[in-house]
Tab-separated table of C-alpha atoms and ligand atoms in Angstrom:
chain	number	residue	atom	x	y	z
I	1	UNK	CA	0.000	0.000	0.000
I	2	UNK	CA	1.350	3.559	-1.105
I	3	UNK	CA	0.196	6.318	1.602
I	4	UNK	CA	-0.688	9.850	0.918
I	5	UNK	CA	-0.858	13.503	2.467
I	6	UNK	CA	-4.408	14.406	3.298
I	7	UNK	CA	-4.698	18.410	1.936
I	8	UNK	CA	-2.646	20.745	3.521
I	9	UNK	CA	-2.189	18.728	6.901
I	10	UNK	CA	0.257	16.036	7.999
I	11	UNK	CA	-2.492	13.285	8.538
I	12	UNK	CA	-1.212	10.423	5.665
I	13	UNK	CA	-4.309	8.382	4.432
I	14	UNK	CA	-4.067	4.571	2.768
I	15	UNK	CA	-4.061	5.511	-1.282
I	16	UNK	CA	-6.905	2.965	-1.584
I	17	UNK	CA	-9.405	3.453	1.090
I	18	UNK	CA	-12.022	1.115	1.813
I	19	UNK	CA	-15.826	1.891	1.742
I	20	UNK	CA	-19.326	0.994	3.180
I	21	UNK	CA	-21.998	2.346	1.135
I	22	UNK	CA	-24.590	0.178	-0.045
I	23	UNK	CA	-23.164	-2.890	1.409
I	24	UNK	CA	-22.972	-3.118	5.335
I	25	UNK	CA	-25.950	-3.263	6.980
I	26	UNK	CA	-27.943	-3.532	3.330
I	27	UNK	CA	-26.475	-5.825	0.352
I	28	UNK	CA	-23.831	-7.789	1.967
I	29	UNK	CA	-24.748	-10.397	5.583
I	30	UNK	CA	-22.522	-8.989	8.213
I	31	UNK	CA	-20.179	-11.935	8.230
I	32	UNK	CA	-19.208	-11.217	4.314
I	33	UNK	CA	-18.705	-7.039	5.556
I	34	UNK	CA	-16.417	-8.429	7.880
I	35	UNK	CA	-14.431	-10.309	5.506
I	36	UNK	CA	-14.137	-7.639	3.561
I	37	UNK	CA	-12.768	-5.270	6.363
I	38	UNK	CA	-10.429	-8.327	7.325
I	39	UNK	CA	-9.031	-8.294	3.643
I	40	UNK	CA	-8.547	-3.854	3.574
I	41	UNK	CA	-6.737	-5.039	6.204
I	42	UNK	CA	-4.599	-7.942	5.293
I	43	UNK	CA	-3.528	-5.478	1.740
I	44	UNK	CA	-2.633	-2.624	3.924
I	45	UNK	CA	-5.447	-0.120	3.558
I	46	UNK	CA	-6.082	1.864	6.836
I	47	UNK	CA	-8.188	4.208	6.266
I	48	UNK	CA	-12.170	3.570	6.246
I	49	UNK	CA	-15.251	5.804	5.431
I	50	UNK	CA	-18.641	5.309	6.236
I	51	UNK	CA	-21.474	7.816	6.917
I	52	UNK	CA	-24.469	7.978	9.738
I	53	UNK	CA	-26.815	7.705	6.807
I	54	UNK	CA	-25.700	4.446	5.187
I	55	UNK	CA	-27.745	2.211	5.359
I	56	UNK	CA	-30.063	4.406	8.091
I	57	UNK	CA	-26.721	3.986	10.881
I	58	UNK	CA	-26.790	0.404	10.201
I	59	UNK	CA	-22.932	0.347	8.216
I	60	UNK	CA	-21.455	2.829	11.039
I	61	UNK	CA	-22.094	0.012	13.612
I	62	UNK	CA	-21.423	-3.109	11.049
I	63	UNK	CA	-17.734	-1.282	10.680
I	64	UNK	CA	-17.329	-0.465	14.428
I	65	UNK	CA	-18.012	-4.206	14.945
I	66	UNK	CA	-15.621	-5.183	12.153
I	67	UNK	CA	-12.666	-2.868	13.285
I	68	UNK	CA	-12.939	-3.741	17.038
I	69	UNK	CA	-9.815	-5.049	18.378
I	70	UNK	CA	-7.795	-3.271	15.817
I	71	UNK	CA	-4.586	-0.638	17.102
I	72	UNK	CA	-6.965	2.785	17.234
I	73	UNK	CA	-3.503	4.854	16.220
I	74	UNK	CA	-2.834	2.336	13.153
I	75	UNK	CA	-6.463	3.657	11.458
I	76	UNK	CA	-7.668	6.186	10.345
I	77	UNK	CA	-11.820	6.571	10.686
I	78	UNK	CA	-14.139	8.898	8.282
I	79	UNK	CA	-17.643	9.128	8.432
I	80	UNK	CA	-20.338	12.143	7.967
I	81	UNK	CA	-22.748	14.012	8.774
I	82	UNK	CA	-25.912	15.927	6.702
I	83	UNK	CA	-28.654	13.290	5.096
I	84	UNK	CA	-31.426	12.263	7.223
I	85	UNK	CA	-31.178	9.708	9.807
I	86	UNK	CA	-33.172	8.070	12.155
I	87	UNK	CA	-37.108	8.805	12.557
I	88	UNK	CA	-35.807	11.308	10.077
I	89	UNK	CA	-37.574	14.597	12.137
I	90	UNK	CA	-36.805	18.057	11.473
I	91	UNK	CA	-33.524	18.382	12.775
I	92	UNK	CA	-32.448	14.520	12.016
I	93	UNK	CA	-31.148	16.075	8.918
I	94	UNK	CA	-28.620	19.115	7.400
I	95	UNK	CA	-25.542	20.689	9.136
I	96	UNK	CA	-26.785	23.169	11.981
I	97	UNK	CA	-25.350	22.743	15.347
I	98	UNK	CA	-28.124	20.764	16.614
I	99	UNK	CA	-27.571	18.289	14.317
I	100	UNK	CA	-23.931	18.120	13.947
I	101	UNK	CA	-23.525	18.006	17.877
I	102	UNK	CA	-26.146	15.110	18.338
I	103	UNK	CA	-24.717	13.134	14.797
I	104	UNK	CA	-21.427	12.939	16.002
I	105	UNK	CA	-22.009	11.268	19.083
I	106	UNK	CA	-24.330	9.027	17.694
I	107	UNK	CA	-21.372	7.754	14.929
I	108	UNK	CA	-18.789	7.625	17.732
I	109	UNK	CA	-21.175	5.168	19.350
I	110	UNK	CA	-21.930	2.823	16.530
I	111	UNK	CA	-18.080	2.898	15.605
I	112	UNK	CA	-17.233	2.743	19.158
I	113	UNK	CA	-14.145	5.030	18.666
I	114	UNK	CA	-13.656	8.137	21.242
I	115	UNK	CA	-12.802	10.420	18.375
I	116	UNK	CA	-13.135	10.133	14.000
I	117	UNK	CA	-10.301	11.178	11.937
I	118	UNK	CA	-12.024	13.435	9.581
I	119	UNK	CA	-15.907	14.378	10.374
I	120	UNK	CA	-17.334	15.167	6.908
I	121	UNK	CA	-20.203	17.038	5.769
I	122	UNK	CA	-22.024	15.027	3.404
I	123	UNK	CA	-23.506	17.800	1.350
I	124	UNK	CA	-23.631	21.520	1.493
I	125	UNK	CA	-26.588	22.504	3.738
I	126	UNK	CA	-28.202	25.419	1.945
I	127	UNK	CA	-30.488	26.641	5.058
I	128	UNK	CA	-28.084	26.549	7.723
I	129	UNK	CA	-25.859	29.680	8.207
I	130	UNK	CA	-22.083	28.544	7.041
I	131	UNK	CA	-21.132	30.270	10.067
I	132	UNK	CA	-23.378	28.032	12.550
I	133	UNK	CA	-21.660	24.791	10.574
I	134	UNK	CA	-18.451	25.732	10.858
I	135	UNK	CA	-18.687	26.935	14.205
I	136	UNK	CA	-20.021	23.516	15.782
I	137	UNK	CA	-17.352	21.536	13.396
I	138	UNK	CA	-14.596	24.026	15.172
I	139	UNK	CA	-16.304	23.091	18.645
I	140	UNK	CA	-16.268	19.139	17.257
I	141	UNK	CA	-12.716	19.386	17.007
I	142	UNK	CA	-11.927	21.059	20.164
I	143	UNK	CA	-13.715	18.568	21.965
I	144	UNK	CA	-11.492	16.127	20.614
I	145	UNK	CA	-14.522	14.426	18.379
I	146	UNK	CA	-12.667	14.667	15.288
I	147	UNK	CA	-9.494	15.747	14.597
I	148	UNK	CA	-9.707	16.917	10.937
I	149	UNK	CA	-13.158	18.305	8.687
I	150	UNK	CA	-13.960	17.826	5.575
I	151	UNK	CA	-16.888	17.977	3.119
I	152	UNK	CA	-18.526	16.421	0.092
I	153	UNK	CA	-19.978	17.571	-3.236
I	154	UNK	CA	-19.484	21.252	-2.057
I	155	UNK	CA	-18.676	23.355	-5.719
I	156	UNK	CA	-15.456	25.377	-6.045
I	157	UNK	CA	-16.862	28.410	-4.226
I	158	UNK	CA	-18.638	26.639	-1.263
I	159	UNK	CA	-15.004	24.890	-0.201
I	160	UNK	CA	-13.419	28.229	-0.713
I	161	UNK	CA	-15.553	29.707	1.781
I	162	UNK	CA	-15.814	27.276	4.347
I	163	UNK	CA	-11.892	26.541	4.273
I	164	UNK	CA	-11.606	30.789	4.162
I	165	UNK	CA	-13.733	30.231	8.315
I	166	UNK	CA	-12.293	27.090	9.223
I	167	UNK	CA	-8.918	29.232	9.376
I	168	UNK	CA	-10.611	32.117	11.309
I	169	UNK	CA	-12.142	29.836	13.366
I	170	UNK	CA	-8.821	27.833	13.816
I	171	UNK	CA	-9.267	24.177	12.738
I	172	UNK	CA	-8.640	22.350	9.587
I	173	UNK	CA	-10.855	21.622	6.503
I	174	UNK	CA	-8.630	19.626	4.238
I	175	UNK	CA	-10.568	17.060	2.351
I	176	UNK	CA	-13.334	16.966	-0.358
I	177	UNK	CA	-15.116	14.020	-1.323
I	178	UNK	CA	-16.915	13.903	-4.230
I	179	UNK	CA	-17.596	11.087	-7.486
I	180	UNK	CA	-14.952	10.966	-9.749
I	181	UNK	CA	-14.075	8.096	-12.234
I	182	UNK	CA	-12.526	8.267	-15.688
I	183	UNK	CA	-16.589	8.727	-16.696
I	184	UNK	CA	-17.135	11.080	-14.457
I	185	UNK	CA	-14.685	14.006	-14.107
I	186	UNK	CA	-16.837	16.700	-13.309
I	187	UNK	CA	-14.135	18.069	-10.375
I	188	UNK	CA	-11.471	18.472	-13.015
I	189	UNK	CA	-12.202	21.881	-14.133
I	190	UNK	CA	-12.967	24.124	-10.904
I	191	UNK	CA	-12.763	22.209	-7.374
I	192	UNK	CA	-9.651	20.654	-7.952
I	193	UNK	CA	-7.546	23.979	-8.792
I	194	UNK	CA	-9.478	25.727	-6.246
I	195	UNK	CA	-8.287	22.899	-3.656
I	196	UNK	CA	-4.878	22.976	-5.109
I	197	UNK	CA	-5.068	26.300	-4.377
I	198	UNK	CA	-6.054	26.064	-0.831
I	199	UNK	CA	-4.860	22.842	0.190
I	200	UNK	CA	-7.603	20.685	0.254
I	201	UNK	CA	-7.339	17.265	-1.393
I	202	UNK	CA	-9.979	14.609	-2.540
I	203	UNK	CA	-11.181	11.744	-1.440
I	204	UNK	CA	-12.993	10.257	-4.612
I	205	UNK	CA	-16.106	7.924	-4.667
I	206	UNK	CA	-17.248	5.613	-7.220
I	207	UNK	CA	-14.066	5.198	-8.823
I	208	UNK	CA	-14.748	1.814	-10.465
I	209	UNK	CA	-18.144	4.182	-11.541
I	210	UNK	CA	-19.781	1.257	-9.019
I	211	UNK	CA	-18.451	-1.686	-10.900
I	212	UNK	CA	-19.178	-0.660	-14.372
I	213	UNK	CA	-15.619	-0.085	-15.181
I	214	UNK	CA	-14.763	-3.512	-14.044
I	215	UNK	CA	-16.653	-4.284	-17.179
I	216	UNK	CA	-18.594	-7.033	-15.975
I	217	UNK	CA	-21.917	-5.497	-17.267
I	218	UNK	CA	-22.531	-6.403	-21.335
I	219	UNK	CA	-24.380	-4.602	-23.020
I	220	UNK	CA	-27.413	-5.929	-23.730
I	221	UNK	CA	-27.212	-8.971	-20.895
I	222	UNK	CA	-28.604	-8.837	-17.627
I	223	UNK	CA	-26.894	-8.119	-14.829
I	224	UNK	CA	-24.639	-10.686	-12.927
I	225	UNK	CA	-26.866	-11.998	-9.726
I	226	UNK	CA	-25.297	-10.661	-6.695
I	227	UNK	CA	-24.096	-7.716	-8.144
I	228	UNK	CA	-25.160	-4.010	-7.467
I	229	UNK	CA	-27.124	-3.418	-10.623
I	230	UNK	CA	-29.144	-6.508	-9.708
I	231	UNK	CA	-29.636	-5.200	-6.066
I	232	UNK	CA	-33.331	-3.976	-5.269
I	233	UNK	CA	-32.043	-2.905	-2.232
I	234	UNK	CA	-30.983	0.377	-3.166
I	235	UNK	CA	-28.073	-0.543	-5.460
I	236	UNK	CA	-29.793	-1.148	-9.107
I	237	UNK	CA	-31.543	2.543	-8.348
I	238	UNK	CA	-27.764	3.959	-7.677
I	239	UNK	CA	-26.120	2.695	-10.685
I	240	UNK	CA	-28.278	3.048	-13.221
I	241	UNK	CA	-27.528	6.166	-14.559
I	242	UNK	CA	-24.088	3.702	-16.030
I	243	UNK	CA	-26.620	1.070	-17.065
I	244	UNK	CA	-27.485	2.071	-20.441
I	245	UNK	CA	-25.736	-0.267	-23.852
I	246	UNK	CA	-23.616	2.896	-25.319
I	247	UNK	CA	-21.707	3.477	-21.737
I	248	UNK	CA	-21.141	-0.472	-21.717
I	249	UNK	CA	-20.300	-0.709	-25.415
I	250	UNK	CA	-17.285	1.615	-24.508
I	251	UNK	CA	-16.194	0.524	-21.691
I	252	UNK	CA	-15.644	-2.906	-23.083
I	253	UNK	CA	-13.183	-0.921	-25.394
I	254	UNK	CA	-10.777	-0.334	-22.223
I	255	UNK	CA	-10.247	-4.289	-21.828
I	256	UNK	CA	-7.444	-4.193	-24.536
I	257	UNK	CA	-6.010	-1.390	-22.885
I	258	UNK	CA	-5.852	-2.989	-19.346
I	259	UNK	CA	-4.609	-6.106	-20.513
I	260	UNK	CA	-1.331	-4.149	-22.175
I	261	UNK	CA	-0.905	-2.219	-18.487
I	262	UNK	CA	-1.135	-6.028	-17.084
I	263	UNK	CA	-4.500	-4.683	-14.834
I	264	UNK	CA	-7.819	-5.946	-14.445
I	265	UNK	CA	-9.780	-3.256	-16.032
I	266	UNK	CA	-10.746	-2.322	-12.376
I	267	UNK	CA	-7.531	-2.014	-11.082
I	268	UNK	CA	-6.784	-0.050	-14.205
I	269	UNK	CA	-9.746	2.187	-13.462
I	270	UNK	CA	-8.749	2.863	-9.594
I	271	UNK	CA	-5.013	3.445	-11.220
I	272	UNK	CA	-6.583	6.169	-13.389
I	273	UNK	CA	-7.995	8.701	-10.760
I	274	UNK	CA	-5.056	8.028	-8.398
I	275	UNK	CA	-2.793	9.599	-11.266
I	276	UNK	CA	-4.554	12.664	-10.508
I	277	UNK	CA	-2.095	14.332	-7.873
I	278	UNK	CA	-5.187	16.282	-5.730
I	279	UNK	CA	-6.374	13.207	-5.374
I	280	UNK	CA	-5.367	11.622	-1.668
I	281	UNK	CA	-7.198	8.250	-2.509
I	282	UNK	CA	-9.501	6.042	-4.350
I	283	UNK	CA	-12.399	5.046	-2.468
I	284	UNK	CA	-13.290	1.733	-3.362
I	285	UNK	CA	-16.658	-0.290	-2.448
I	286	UNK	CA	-16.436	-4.119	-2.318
I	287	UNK	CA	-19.285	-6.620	-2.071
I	288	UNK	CA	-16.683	-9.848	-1.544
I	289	UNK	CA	-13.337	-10.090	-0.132
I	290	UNK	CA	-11.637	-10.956	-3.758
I	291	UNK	CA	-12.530	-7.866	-4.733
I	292	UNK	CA	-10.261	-6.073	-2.198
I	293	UNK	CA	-7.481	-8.162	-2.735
I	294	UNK	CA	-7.826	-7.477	-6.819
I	295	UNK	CA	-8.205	-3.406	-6.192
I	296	UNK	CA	-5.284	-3.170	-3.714
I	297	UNK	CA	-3.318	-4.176	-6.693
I	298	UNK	CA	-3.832	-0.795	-8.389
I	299	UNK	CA	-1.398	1.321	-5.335
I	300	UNK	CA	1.202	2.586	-6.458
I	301	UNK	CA	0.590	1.789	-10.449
I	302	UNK	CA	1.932	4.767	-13.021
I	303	UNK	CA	0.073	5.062	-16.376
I	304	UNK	CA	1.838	6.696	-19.020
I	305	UNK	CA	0.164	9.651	-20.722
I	306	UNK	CA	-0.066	7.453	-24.223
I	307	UNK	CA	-2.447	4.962	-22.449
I	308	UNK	CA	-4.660	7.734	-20.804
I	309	UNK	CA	-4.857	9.012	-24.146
I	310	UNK	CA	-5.850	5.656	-25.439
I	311	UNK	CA	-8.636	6.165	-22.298
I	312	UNK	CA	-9.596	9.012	-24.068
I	313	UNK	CA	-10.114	8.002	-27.090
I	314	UNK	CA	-12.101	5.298	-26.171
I	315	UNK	CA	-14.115	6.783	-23.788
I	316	UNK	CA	-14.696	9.949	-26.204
I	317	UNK	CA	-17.798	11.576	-25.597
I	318	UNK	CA	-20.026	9.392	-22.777
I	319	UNK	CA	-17.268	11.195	-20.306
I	320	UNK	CA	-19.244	13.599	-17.907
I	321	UNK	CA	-16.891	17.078	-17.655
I	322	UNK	CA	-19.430	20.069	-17.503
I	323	UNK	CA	-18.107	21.601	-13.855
I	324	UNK	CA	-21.955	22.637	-13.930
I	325	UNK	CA	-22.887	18.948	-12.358
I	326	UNK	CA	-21.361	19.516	-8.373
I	327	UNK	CA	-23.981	21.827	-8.298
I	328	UNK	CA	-26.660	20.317	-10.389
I	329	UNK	CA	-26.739	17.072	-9.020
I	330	UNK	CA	-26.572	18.542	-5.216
I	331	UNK	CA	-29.952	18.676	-3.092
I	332	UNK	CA	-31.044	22.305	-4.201
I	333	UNK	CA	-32.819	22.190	-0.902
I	334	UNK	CA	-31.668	20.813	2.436
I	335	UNK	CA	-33.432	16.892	2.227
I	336	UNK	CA	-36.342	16.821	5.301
D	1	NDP	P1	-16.775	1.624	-6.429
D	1	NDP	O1	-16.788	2.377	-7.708
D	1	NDP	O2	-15.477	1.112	-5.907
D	1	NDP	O3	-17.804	0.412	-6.565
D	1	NDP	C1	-17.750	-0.659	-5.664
D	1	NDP	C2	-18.616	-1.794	-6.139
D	1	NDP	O4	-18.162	-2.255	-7.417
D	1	NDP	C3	-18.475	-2.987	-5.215
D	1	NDP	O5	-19.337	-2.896	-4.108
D	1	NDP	C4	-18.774	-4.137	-6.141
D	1	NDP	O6	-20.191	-4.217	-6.313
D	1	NDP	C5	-18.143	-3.674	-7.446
D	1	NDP	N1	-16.729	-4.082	-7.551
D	1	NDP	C6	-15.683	-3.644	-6.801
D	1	NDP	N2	-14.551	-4.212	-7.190
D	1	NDP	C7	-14.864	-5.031	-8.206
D	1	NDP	C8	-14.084	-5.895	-9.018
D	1	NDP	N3	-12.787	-5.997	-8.841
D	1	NDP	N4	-14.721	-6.605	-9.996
D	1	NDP	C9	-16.045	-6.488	-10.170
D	1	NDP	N5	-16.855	-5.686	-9.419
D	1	NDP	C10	-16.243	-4.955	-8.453
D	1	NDP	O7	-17.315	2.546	-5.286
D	1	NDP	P2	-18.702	2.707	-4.466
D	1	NDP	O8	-19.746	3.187	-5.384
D	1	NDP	O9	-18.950	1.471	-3.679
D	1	NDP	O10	-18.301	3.859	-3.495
D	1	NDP	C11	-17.152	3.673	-2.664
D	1	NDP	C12	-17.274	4.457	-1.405
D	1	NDP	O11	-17.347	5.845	-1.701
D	1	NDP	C13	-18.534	4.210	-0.579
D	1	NDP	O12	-18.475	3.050	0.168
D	1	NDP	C14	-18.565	5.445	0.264
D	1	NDP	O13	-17.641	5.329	1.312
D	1	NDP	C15	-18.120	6.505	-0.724
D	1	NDP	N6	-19.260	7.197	-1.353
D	1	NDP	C16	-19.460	8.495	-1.007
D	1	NDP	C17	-20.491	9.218	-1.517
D	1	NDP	C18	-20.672	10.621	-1.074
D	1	NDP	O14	-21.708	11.216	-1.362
D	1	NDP	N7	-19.732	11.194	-0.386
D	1	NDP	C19	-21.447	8.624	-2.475
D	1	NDP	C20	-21.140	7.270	-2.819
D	1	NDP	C21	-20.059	6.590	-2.282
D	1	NDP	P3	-20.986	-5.566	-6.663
D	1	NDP	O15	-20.082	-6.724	-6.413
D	1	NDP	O16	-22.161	-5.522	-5.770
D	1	NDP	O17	-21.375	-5.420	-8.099
C-alpha cells in the first residue's frame, strides 16, 4: 500500500481506502462485511469511510463491529454528517449545530471510537448559516470528536468559503469528497484547482463508476446476480444512470487497454484517478473479499500519458466534464 498527504495537513491516508456504502448493513450479511474489512486489512489499507446515513446507521455500527480489536492509532476513521437519519424529524437532517452536535455522538457510538479522523459534511446545507456549521465543526474538534473536517460535493466556491472560516475559526478543513471516475470528471475543471489552491485534497467515490468499469456489465445482458445493478435494495436505483448499452459498449473498449498495463480493467480504473495528484485516494466499495485483494493491486501503479490518451479516445464523448454537475446534481434544498 502507497500512503498519501491528506490536503494541507500532515495526517497520511491509505491511497486505496475502503468503503461501506450500499453494502454493510444492506447488500452484503454482516459476516461477508467483515471479511471484507479483514481483507482492507490484510492489503494494507487503513483508512475507512462510512457515513451515519448508510444504510439508516446500520454500516457505522457493522464497521465499528468489524474494526474492534484493531490498534486505534494504526487507522484512520471517516464518516459524515448531513442526510437524514433516524425517525428522520426536522432536525435529524442538514448541518446546523443541533444536528452536527447530536450526529457525532451518535457515529462515535456505533463505531465505538472516542474520536473520528475526519468528520465530513455530506452535502452543502443550503439553510443553515455557514457560520453556525463551521462553528459547531470548530467546537467538534476542540472537543477532541474529530481531529480533521472535511466535506462532500461542495462546488469550487462553497469549499473556498468554508476553508476561508475554518482558518478564522482555527481548525482544519482539508478534504473533499466527491464522485470521480474516468466517466465522471466533473471536479477536473474548478474544485480541484481551487483545492490545489487552498490545500484541500480529494477523497474520490465511485471510482470503479460502481463496478461498471470492471466491465462485468454487457451490453445488452442482464446483470450478474449478486451484483449491485441486480440489487433492489438500493443498489440497481444507484447505478443506473451507467446502465445504459452505449456506456457499456465503450467501456468494453478499455479491456485491450488494461490487458497491455497487465491490470484488471478495475484495477486499471482505480489506477486512473489516483494519477490525478489532488487526489489523496480512491475510495473503493467491495461486495466480496476478492474484490479487495484485486483493487489493492492498483497502489502505487503509473500510467503513461499514451495509455490515458488511449482512455480518451475510447471513452470519447459518454465522459461527464461540464463543472456545472457539483452543483446540479446537489440537493437544491436541504433533504427533510
Ligand atoms: P466503487 O466504484 O469502488 O464500486 C464498488 C462496487 O463495485 C463494489 O461494491 C462491487 O459491487 C463492485 N466491484 C468492486 N470491485 C470489483 C471488481 N474488482 N470486480 C467487479 N466488481 C467490483 O465505489 P462505491 O460506489 O462502492 O463507493 C465507494 C465508497 O465511496 C462508498 O463506500 C462510500 O464510502 C463513498 N461514497 C461516497 C459518496 C458521497 O456522497 N460522499 C457517495 C457514494 C459513495 P458488486 O459486487 O455488488 O457489483
Amino acid at each position: 500500500m502507497e500512503f498519501r498527504y491528506l490536503g494541507n495537513s500532515g495526517l497520511k491516508i491509505s491511497e486505496i481506502t475502503y468503503g461501506n456504502w450500499l453494502t454493510h448493513g444492506s447488500q452484503v450479511e454482516n459476516d461477508v462485511a467483515t471479511k471484507c474489512v479483514q481483507a482492507a486489512l490484510e492489503a494494507g489499507i487503513s483508512t475507512f469511510d462510512t457515513a451515519d446515513v448508510y444504510a439508516n446507521t446500520k454500516a457505522e455500527t457493522v464497521l465499528g463491529d468489524a474494526l474492534k480489536g484493531e490498534r486505534r492509532e494504526s487507522l484512520e476513521i471517516f464518516t459524515k454528517v448531513y442526510w437524514p437519519t433516524g425517525p428522520a424529524g426536522k432536525n435529524d437532517t442538514g448541518l446546523s449545530r443541533k444536528h452536527i452536535m447530536e450526529s457525532i455522538n451518535g457515529s462515535l457510538t456505533r463505531l465505538q471510537t472516542d474520536y473520528v479522523d475526519l468528520y465530513q459534511a455530506h452535502r452543502y446545507d443550503t439553510e443553515t448559516p455557514l457560520e453556525e456549521t463551521m462553528q459547531a465543526f470548530a467546537d467538534v474538534v476542540r472537543q477532541g470528536k474529530a481531529l480533521y473536517i472535511g466535506v462532500s460535493e461542495w462546488t469550487a466556491d462553497q469549499i473556498r468559503e468554508g476553508v476561508a472560516l475554518s482558518k478564522q475559526l482555527g481548525f482544519q478543513l482539508i478534504s473533499s469528497q466527491p464522485q470521480y471516475s474516468m466517466l465522471w470528471r466533473v471536479i477536473e475543471d474548478e474544485v480541484v484547482p481551487t483545492c490545489e489552491e487552498v490545500g484541500v485534497s480529494q477523497i474520490v467515490w465511485s471510482p470503479i463508476a460502481q463496478g461498471v468499469l470492471s466491465g462485468k456489465y454487457l451490453p445488452g445482458e442482464k446483470a450478474p446476480e449478486g451484483s449491485r445493478a441486480a440489487d433492489e435494495k438500493g443498489g440497481a436505483d444507484m447505478i443506473k444512470r451507467f446502465m445504459n448499452d452505449d456506456v457499456l459498449t465503450r467501456v468494453q473498449g478499455l479491456k485491450p487497454i488494461a490487458d497491455e498495463a497487465a491490470l484488471t480493467m478495475a484495477q486499471l480504473a482505480i489506477a486512473w484517478v489516483l494519477q490525478n495528484p489532488n487526489v489523496a485516494a480512491a475510495l473503493v466499495g467491495a461486495s466480496r473479499p476478492e474484490q479487495v485483494a484485486e483493487n489493492v493491486k492498483a497502489a502505487g501503479v503509473k500510467l503513461e500519458p499514451a495509455l490515458m490518451a488511449k482512455i480518451d479516445d475510447v471513452l470519447g464523448d459518454i465522459v461527464e466534464r461540464d463543472a456545472g454537475k457539483t452543483k446540479e446534481t446537489a440537493p437544491q434544498k436541504r433533504v427533510a
